Tab-separated table of C-alpha atoms in Angstrom:
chain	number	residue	atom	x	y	z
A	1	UNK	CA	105.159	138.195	147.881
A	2	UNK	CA	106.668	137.260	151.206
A	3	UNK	CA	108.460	134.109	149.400
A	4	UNK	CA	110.005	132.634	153.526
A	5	UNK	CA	106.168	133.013	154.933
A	6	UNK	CA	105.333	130.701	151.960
A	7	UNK	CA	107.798	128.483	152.066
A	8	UNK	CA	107.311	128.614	155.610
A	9	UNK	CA	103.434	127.172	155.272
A	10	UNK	CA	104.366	123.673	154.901
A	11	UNK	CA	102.380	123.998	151.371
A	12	UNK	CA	105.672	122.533	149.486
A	13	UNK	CA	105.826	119.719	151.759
A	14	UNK	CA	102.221	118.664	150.541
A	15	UNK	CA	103.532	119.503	147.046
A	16	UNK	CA	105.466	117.195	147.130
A	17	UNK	CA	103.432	114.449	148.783
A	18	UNK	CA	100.959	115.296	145.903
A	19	UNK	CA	98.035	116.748	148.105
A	20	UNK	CA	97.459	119.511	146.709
A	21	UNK	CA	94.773	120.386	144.122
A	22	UNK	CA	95.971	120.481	140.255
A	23	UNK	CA	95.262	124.508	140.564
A	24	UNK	CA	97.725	124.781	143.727
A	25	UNK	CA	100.020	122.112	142.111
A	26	UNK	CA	99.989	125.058	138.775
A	27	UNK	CA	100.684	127.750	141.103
A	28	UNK	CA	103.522	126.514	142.979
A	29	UNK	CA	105.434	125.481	139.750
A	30	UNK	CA	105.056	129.141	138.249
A	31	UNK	CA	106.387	130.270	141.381
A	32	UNK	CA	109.081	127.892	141.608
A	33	UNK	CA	110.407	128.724	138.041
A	34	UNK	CA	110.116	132.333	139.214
A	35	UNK	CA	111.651	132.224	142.366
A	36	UNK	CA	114.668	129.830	142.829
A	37	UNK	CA	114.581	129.576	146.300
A	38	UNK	CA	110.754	127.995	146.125
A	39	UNK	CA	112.992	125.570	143.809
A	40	UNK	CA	115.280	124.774	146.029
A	41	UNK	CA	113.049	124.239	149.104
A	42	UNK	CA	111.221	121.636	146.655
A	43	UNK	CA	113.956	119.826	145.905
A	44	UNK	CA	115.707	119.650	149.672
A	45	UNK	CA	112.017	118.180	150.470
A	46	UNK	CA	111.797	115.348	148.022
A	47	UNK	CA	115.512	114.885	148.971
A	48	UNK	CA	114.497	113.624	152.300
A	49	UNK	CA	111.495	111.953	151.432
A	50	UNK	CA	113.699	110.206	148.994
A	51	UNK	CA	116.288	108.977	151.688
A	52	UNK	CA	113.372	107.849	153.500
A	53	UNK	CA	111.858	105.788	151.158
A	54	UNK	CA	114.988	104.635	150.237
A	55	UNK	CA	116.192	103.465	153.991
A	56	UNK	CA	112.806	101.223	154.099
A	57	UNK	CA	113.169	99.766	150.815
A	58	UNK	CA	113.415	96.147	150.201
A	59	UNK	CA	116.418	96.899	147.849
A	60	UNK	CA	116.084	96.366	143.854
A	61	UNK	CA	116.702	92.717	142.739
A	62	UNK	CA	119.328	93.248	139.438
A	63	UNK	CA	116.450	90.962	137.946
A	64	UNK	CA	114.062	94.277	138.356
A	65	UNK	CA	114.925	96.157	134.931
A	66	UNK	CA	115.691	93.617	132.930
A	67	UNK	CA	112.235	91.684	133.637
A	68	UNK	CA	110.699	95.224	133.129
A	69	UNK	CA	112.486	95.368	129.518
A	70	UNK	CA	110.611	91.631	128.890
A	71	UNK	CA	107.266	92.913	129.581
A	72	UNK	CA	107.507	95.948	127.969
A	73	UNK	CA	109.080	94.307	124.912
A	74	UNK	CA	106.328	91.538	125.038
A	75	UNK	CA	103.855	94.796	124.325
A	76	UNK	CA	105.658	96.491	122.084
A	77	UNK	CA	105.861	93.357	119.794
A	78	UNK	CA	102.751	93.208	120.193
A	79	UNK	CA	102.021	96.461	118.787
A	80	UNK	CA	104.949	96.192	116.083
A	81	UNK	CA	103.995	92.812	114.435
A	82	UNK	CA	107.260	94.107	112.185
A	83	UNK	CA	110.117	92.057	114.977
A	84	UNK	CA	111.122	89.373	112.782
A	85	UNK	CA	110.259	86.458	114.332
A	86	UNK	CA	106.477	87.244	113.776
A	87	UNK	CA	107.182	88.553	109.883
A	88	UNK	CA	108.810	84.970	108.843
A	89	UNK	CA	105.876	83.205	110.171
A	90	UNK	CA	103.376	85.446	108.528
A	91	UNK	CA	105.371	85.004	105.366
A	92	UNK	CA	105.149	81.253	105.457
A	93	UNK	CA	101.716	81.271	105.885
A	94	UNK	CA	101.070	83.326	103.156
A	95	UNK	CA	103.367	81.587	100.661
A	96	UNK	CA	101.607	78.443	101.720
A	97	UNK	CA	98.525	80.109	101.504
A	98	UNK	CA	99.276	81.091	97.754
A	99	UNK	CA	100.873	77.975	96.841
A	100	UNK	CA	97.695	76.646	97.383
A	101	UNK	CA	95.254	78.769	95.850
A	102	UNK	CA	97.961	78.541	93.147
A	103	UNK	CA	97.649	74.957	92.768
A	104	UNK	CA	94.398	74.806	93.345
A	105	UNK	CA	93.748	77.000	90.179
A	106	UNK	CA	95.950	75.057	88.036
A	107	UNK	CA	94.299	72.187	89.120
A	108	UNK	CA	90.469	73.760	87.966
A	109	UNK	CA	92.191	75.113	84.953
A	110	UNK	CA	93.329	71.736	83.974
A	111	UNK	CA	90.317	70.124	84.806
A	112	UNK	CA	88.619	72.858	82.644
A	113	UNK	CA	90.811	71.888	79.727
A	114	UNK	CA	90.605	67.986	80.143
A	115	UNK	CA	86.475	68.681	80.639
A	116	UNK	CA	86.733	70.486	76.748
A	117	UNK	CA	89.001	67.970	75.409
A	118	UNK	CA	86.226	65.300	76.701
A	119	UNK	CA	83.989	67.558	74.699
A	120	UNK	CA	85.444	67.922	71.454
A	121	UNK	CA	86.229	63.822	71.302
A	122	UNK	CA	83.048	63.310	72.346
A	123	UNK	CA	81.566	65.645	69.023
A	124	UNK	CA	83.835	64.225	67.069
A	125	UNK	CA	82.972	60.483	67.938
A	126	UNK	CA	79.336	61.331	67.573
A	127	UNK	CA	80.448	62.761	63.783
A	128	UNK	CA	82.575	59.504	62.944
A	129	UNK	CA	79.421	57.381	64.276
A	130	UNK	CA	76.833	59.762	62.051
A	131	UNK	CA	79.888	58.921	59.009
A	132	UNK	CA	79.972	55.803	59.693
A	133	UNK	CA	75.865	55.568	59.296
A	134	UNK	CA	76.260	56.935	56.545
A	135	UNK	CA	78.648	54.735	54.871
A	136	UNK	CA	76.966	51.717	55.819
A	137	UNK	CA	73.861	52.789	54.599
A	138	UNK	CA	75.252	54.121	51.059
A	139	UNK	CA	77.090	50.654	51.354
A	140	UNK	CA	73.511	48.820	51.407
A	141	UNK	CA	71.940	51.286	48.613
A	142	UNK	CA	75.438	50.402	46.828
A	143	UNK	CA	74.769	46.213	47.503
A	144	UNK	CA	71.150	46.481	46.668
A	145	UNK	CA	71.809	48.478	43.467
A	146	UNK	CA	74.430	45.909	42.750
A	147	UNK	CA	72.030	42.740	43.256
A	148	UNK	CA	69.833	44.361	41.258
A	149	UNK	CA	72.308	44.965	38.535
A	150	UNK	CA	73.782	41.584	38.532
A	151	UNK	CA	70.063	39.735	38.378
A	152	UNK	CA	70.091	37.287	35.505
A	153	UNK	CA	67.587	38.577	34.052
A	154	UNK	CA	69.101	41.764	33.428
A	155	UNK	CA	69.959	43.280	29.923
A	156	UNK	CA	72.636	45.603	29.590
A	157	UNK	CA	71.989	48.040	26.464
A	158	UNK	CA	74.576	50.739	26.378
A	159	UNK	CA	73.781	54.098	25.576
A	160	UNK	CA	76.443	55.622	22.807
A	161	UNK	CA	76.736	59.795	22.416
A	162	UNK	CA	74.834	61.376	19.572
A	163	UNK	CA	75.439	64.505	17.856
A	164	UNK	CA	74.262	67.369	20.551
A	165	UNK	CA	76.646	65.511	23.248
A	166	UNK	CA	78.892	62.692	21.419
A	167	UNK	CA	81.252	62.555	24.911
A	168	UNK	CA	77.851	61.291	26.447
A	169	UNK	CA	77.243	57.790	27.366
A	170	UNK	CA	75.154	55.503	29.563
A	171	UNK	CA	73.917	52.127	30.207
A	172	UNK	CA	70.408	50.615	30.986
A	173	UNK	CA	70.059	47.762	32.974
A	174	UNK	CA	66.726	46.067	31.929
A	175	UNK	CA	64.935	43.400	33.701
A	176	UNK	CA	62.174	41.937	32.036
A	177	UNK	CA	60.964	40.287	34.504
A	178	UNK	CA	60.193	42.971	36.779
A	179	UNK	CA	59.719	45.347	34.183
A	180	UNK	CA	62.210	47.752	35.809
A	181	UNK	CA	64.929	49.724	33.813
A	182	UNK	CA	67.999	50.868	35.846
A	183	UNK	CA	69.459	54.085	34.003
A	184	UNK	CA	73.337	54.538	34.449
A	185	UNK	CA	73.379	57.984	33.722
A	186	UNK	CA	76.467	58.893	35.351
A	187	UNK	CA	78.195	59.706	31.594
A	188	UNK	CA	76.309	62.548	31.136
A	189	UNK	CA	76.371	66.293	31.661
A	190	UNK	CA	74.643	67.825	34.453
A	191	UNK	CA	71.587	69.341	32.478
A	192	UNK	CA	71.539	73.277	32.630
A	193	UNK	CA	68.635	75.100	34.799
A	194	UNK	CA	65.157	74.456	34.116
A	195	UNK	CA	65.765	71.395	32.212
A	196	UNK	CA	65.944	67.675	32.894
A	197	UNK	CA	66.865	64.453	30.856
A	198	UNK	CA	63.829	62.265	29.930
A	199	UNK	CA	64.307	58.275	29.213
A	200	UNK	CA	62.749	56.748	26.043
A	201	UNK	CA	61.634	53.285	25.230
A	202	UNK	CA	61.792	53.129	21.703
A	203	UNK	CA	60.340	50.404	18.986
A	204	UNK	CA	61.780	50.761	15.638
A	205	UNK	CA	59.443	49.711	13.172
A	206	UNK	CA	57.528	51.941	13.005
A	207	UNK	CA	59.764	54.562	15.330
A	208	UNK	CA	57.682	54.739	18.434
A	209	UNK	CA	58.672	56.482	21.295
A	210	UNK	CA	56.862	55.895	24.465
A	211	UNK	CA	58.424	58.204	27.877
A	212	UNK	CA	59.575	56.117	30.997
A	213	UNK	CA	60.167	58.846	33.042
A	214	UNK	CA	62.376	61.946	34.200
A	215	UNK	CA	65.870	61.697	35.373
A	216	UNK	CA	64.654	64.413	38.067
A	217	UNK	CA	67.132	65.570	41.595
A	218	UNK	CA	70.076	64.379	38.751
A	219	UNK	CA	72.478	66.826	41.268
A	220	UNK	CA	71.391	65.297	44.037
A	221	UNK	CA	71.750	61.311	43.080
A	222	UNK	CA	74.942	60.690	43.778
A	223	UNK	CA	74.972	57.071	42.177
A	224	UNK	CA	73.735	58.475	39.670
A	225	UNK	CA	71.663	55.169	38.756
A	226	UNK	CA	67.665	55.715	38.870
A	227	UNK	CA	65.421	53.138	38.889
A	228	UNK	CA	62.345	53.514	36.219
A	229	UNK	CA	58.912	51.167	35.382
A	230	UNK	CA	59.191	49.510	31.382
A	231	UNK	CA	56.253	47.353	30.430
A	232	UNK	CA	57.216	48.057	26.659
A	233	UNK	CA	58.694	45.563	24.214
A	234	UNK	CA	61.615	48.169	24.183
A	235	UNK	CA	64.126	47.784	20.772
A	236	UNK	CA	66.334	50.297	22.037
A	237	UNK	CA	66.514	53.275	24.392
A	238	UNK	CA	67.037	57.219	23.843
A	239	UNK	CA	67.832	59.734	26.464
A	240	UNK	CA	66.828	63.159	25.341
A	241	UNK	CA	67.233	66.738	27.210
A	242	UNK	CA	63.876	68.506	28.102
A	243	UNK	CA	62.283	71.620	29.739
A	244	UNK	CA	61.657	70.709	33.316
A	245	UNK	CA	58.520	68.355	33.473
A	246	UNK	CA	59.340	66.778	30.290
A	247	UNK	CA	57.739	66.347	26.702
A	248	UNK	CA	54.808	64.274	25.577
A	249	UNK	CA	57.390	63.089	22.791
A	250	UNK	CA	60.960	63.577	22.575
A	251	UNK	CA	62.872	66.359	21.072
A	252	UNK	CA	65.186	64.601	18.422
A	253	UNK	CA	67.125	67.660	18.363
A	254	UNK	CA	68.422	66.833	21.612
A	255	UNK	CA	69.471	63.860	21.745
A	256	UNK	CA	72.039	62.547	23.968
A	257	UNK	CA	72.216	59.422	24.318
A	258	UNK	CA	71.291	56.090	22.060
A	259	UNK	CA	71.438	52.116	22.129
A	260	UNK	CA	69.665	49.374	20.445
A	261	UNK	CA	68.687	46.477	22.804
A	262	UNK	CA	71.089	43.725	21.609
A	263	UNK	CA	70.400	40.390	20.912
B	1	UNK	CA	123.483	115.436	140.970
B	2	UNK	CA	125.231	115.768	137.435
B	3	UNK	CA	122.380	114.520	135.997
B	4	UNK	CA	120.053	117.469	134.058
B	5	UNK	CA	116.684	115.840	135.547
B	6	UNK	CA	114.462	117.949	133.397
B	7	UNK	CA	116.383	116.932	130.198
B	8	UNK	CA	116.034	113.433	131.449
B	9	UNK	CA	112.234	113.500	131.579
B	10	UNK	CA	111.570	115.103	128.145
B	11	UNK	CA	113.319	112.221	126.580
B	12	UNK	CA	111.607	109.645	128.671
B	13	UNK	CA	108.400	111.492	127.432
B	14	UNK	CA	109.571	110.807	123.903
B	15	UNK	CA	110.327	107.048	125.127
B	16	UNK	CA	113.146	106.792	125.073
B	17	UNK	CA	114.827	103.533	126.502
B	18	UNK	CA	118.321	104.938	128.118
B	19	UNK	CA	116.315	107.685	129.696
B	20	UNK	CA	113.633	105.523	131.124
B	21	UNK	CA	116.486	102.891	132.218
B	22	UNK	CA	118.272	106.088	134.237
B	23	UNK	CA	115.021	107.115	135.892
B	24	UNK	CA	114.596	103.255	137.354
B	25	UNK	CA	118.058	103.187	138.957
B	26	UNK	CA	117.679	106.864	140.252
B	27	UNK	CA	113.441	106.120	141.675
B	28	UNK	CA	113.335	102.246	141.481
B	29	UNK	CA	114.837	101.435	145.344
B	30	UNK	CA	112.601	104.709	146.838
B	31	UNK	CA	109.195	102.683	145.134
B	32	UNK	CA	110.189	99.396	146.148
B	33	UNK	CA	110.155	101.198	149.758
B	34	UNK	CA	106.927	103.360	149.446
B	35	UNK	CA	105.727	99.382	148.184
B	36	UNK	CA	106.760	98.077	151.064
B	37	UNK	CA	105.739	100.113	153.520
B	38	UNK	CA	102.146	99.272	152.313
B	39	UNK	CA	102.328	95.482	151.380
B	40	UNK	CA	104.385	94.716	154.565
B	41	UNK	CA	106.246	91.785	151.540
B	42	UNK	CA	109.648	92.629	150.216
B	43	UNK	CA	109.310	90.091	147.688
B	44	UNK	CA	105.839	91.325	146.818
B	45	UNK	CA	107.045	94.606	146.812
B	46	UNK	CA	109.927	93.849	144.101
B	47	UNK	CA	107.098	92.766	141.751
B	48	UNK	CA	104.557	95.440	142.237
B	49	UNK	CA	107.987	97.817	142.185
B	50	UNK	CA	108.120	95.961	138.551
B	51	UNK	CA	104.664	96.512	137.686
B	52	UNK	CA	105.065	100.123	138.850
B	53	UNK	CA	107.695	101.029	136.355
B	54	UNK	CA	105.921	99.329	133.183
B	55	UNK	CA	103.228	101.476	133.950
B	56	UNK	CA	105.188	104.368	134.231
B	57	UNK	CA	106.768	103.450	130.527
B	58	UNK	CA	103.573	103.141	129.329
B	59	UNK	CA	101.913	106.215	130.645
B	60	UNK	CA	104.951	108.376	129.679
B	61	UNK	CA	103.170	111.160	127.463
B	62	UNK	CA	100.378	111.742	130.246
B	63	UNK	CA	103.396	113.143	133.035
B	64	UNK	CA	102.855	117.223	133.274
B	65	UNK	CA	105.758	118.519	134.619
B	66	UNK	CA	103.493	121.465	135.424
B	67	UNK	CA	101.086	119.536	137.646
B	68	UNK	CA	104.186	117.731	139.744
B	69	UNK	CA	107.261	116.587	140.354
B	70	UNK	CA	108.020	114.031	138.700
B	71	UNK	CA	109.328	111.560	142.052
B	72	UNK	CA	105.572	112.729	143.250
B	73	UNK	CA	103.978	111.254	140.159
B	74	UNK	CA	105.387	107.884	139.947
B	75	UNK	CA	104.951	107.822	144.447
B	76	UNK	CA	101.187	108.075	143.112
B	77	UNK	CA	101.211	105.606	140.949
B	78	UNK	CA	103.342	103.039	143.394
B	79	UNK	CA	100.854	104.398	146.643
B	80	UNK	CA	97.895	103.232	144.249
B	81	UNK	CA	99.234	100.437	143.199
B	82	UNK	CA	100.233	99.190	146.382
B	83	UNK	CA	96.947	99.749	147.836
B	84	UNK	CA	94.877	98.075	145.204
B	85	UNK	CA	97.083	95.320	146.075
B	86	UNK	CA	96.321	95.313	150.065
B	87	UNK	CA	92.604	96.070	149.348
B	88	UNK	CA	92.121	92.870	146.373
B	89	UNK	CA	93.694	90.527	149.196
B	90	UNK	CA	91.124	91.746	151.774
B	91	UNK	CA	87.910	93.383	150.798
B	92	UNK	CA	87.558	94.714	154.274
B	93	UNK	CA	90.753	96.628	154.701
B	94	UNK	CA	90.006	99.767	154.321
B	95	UNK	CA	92.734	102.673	154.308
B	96	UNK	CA	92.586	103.304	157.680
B	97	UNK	CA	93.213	99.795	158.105
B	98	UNK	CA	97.040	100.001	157.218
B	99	UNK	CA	99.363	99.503	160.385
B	100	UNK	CA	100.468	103.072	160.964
B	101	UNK	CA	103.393	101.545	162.880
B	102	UNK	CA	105.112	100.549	160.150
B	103	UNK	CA	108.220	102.087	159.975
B	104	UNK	CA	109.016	100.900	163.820
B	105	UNK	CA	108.601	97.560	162.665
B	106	UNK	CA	111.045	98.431	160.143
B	107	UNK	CA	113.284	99.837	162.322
B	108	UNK	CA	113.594	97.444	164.964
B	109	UNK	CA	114.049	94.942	161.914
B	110	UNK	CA	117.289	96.862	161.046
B	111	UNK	CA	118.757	96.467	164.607
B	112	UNK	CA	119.594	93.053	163.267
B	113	UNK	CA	120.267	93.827	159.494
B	114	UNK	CA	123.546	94.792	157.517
B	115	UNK	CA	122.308	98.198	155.868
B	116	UNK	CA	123.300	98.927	152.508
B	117	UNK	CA	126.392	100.897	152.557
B	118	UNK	CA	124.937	103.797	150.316
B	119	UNK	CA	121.955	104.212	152.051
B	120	UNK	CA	121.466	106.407	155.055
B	121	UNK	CA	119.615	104.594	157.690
B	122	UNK	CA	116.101	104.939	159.083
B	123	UNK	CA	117.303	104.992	162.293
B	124	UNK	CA	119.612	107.912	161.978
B	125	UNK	CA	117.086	109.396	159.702
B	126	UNK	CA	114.279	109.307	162.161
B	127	UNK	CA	116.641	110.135	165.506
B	128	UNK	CA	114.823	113.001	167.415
B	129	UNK	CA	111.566	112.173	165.710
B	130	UNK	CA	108.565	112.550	167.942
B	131	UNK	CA	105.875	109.292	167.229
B	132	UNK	CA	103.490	111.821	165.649
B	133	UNK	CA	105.950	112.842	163.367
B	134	UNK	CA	106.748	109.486	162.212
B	135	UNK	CA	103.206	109.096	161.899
B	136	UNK	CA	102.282	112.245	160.230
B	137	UNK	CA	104.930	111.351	157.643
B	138	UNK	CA	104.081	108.339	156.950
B	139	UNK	CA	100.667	108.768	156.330
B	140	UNK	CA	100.974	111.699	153.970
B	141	UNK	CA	103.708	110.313	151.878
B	142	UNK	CA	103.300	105.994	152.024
B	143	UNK	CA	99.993	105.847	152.458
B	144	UNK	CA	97.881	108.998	150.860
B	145	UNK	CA	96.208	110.028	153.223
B	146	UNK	CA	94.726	113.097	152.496
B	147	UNK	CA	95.418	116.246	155.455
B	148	UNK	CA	91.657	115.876	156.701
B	149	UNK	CA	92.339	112.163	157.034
B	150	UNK	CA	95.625	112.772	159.203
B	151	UNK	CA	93.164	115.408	160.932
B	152	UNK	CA	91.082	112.235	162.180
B	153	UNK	CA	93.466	109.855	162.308
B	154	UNK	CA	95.722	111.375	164.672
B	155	UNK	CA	93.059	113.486	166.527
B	156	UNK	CA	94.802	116.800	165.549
B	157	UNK	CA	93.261	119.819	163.930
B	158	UNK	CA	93.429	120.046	160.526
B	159	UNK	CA	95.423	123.658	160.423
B	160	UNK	CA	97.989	122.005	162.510
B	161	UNK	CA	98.671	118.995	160.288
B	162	UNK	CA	100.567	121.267	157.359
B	163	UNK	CA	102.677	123.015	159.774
B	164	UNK	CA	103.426	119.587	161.844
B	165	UNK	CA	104.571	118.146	158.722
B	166	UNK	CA	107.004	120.706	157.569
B	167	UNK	CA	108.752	120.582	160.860
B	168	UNK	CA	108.955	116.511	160.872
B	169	UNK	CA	110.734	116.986	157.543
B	170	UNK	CA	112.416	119.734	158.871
B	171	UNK	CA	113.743	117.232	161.495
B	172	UNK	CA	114.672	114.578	158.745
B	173	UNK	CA	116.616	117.322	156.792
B	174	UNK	CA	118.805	118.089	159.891
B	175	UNK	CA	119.423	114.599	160.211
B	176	UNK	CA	119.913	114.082	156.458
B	177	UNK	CA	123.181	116.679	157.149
B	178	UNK	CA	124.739	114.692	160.411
């Protein structure tokens, strides 16, 4: 290759204007890192395009780099959100951010926990009212029962223990006039499964037993006073165990309780 | 020059700052003048010169040392520049439109001007320098024009314009020496 007739061309002149086409711009650097003259003709070329530009230039305010350094540092934190300017901020927005949803949730939670405690006050006023019901209508059973009781025209007989049960007791309350019997059976046992007590009017001469009735549900009465009809003369009354459903006449055997109407 | 260009540009390529800051004091006043020749504003100039370079940063990666020198990459980028500049203030101007007598104005301007010590004047650079090879010069390297466009503009055949050029140079080198 004839390296003066190609210097010679005036192609490395356009080189270096940037003319030529990317496959000539290939070509001349292979032959410029193979051939150092082509180098140096390159670089003599620039050299006085460079004085050239240089002799019509406005000159370079000291201002020029450093204003260059702010924009390209204005992008680059823009790209790096790491400069620490830009982290503290973010931080304090999240920590704010959690603080709240912190306090928010403690907030719910308590709410939550004041919204059960409502609750369970609520259930347990709604018990003590149902309790308190209760007492006041036991209370009124109690009064009535008592009125009852203290009538004037009430008898008291009490029942002594007999030989099956001599620990037993009772009373009977007996108005005449209204031919009711209150039976205080609250002295005796708890009679065993499939047997209840049964209440006796009794007249002496000649013995004569005539039933007033069943001390039935005796668990379940927890005055343990039950109210019975007597439209007998009665002398004296007996309170005898029986097979559930009770006995056309009493079973002596059994015999818990006894007491003669006094005078 | 001391300075190992080619070293110079592979750490630029890798971004780095000192490199980048060396290549703006070695190119930046040589933009600022291809600038100028085209905006006819030294003020202007300065901040296009500005905008030049960040491009330049940010472009690093994409220079192929292969395809270029590296003075003839960044004169691209300031020639473009500088002419979107000229064309977004006047939709008409087209690039034939740019005074071609440029550098005269220039150079009668520095009949009155203190130049800057280090730099070799335009006047002594262009003593001995037909028009046409003020012309052809400053049309292939200020204002990209392309050799068929120099062809036209100057009304010279298109095999001539290559050969005309390398003399003009030729003629600046010479004085480059005095």
């Amino acid at each position: 290759m004839d390296i003066e007739k190609y210097i010679a061309s005036g192609v490395l002149e356009l080189y270096v204007a940037g003319l030529l086409s990317e496959k000539e711009n290939l070509e001349v650097d292979a032959l410029a890192q193979q051939y150092p003259e082509i180098k140096t003709e390159i670089i003599a070329i620039e050299t006085a395009i460079l004085a050239l530009s240089k002799s019509v230039s406005p000159g370079v305010p000291s201002s020029n780099l450093s204003g260059i350094h702010n924009r390209i540092h204005k992008v680059r934190t823009l790209d790096t959100p790491t400069k620490k300017q830009t982290n503290w901020l973010s931080y304090t927005g999240w920590a704010a951010a959690i603080l709240f949803a912190a306090g928010l949730l403690w907030m719910y939670n308590q709410n939550n926990t004041l919204k059960s405690n409502i609750e369970v006050v609520n259930q347990e006023k709604l018990k003590l009212k149902d309790t308190l019901n209760q007492t006041k209508s036991s209370k009124i059973k109690t009064e009535t029962l008592l009125e009852e009781l203290r009538d004037q025209n009430v008898a008291v007989v009490a029942l002594g223990g007999q030989a099956v049960s001599p620990e037993s007791f009772a009373k009977a309350y007996w108005n005449k006039e209204e031919n009711k019997v209150f039976i205080d059976a609250s002295g005796l046992p708890e009679p065993p499964e499939g047997y209840t007590y049964q209440v006796w009017s009794l007249k002496l001469e000649p013995l004569t037993p005539s039933s007033l009735g069943l001390l039935d549900d005796f668990a379940a009465n927890d005055t343990k006073v039950f109210e019975l009809e007597n439209t007998n003369e009665s002398e004296a009354f007996g309170i005898t165990l029986e097979p559930a459903g009770g006995s056309e006449s009493p079973t002596l055997e059994q015999l818990y309780t006894l007491g003669a109407v006094g005078a | 020059m001391v300075i190992d260009l080619d070293n110079l540009i592979v750490r630029f390529k890798e971004k780095d700052p000192t490199a980048f800051d060396q290549l703006h004091g070695m190119y930046a006043e040589n933009i600022c003048g291809v600038i100028n020749t085209i905006v006819r504003d030294p003020e202007r100039a300065q901040e296009l010169c500005q905008d030049v370079f960040v491009k330049i940063w940010h472009n690093a990666e994409s220079y192929d040392s292969s395809k270029g020198r590296f003075f003839t990459w960044i004169l691209n980028i300031a020639r473009n520049t500088a002419i979107d500049e000229v064309r977004s203030k006047s939709h008409k101007n087209q690039k034939k439109n740019l005074h071609v007598d440029f550098f005269v104005g220039i150079l009668e301007g520095q009949d009155n001007m203190d130049s800057k010590t280090d730099t070799i004047g335009l006047k002594k650079l262009l003593q001995n320098l037909k028009a046409k090879c003020t012309q052809i010069i400053e049309l292939l390297y200020f204002k990209g024009y392309t050799q068929k466009e120099v062809s036209e503009e100057l009304a010279i055949p298109i095999g001539t314009v290559k050969t005309r050029n390398r003399s003009c140079i030729g003629q600046i080198r010479e004085n480059l020496k005095l």
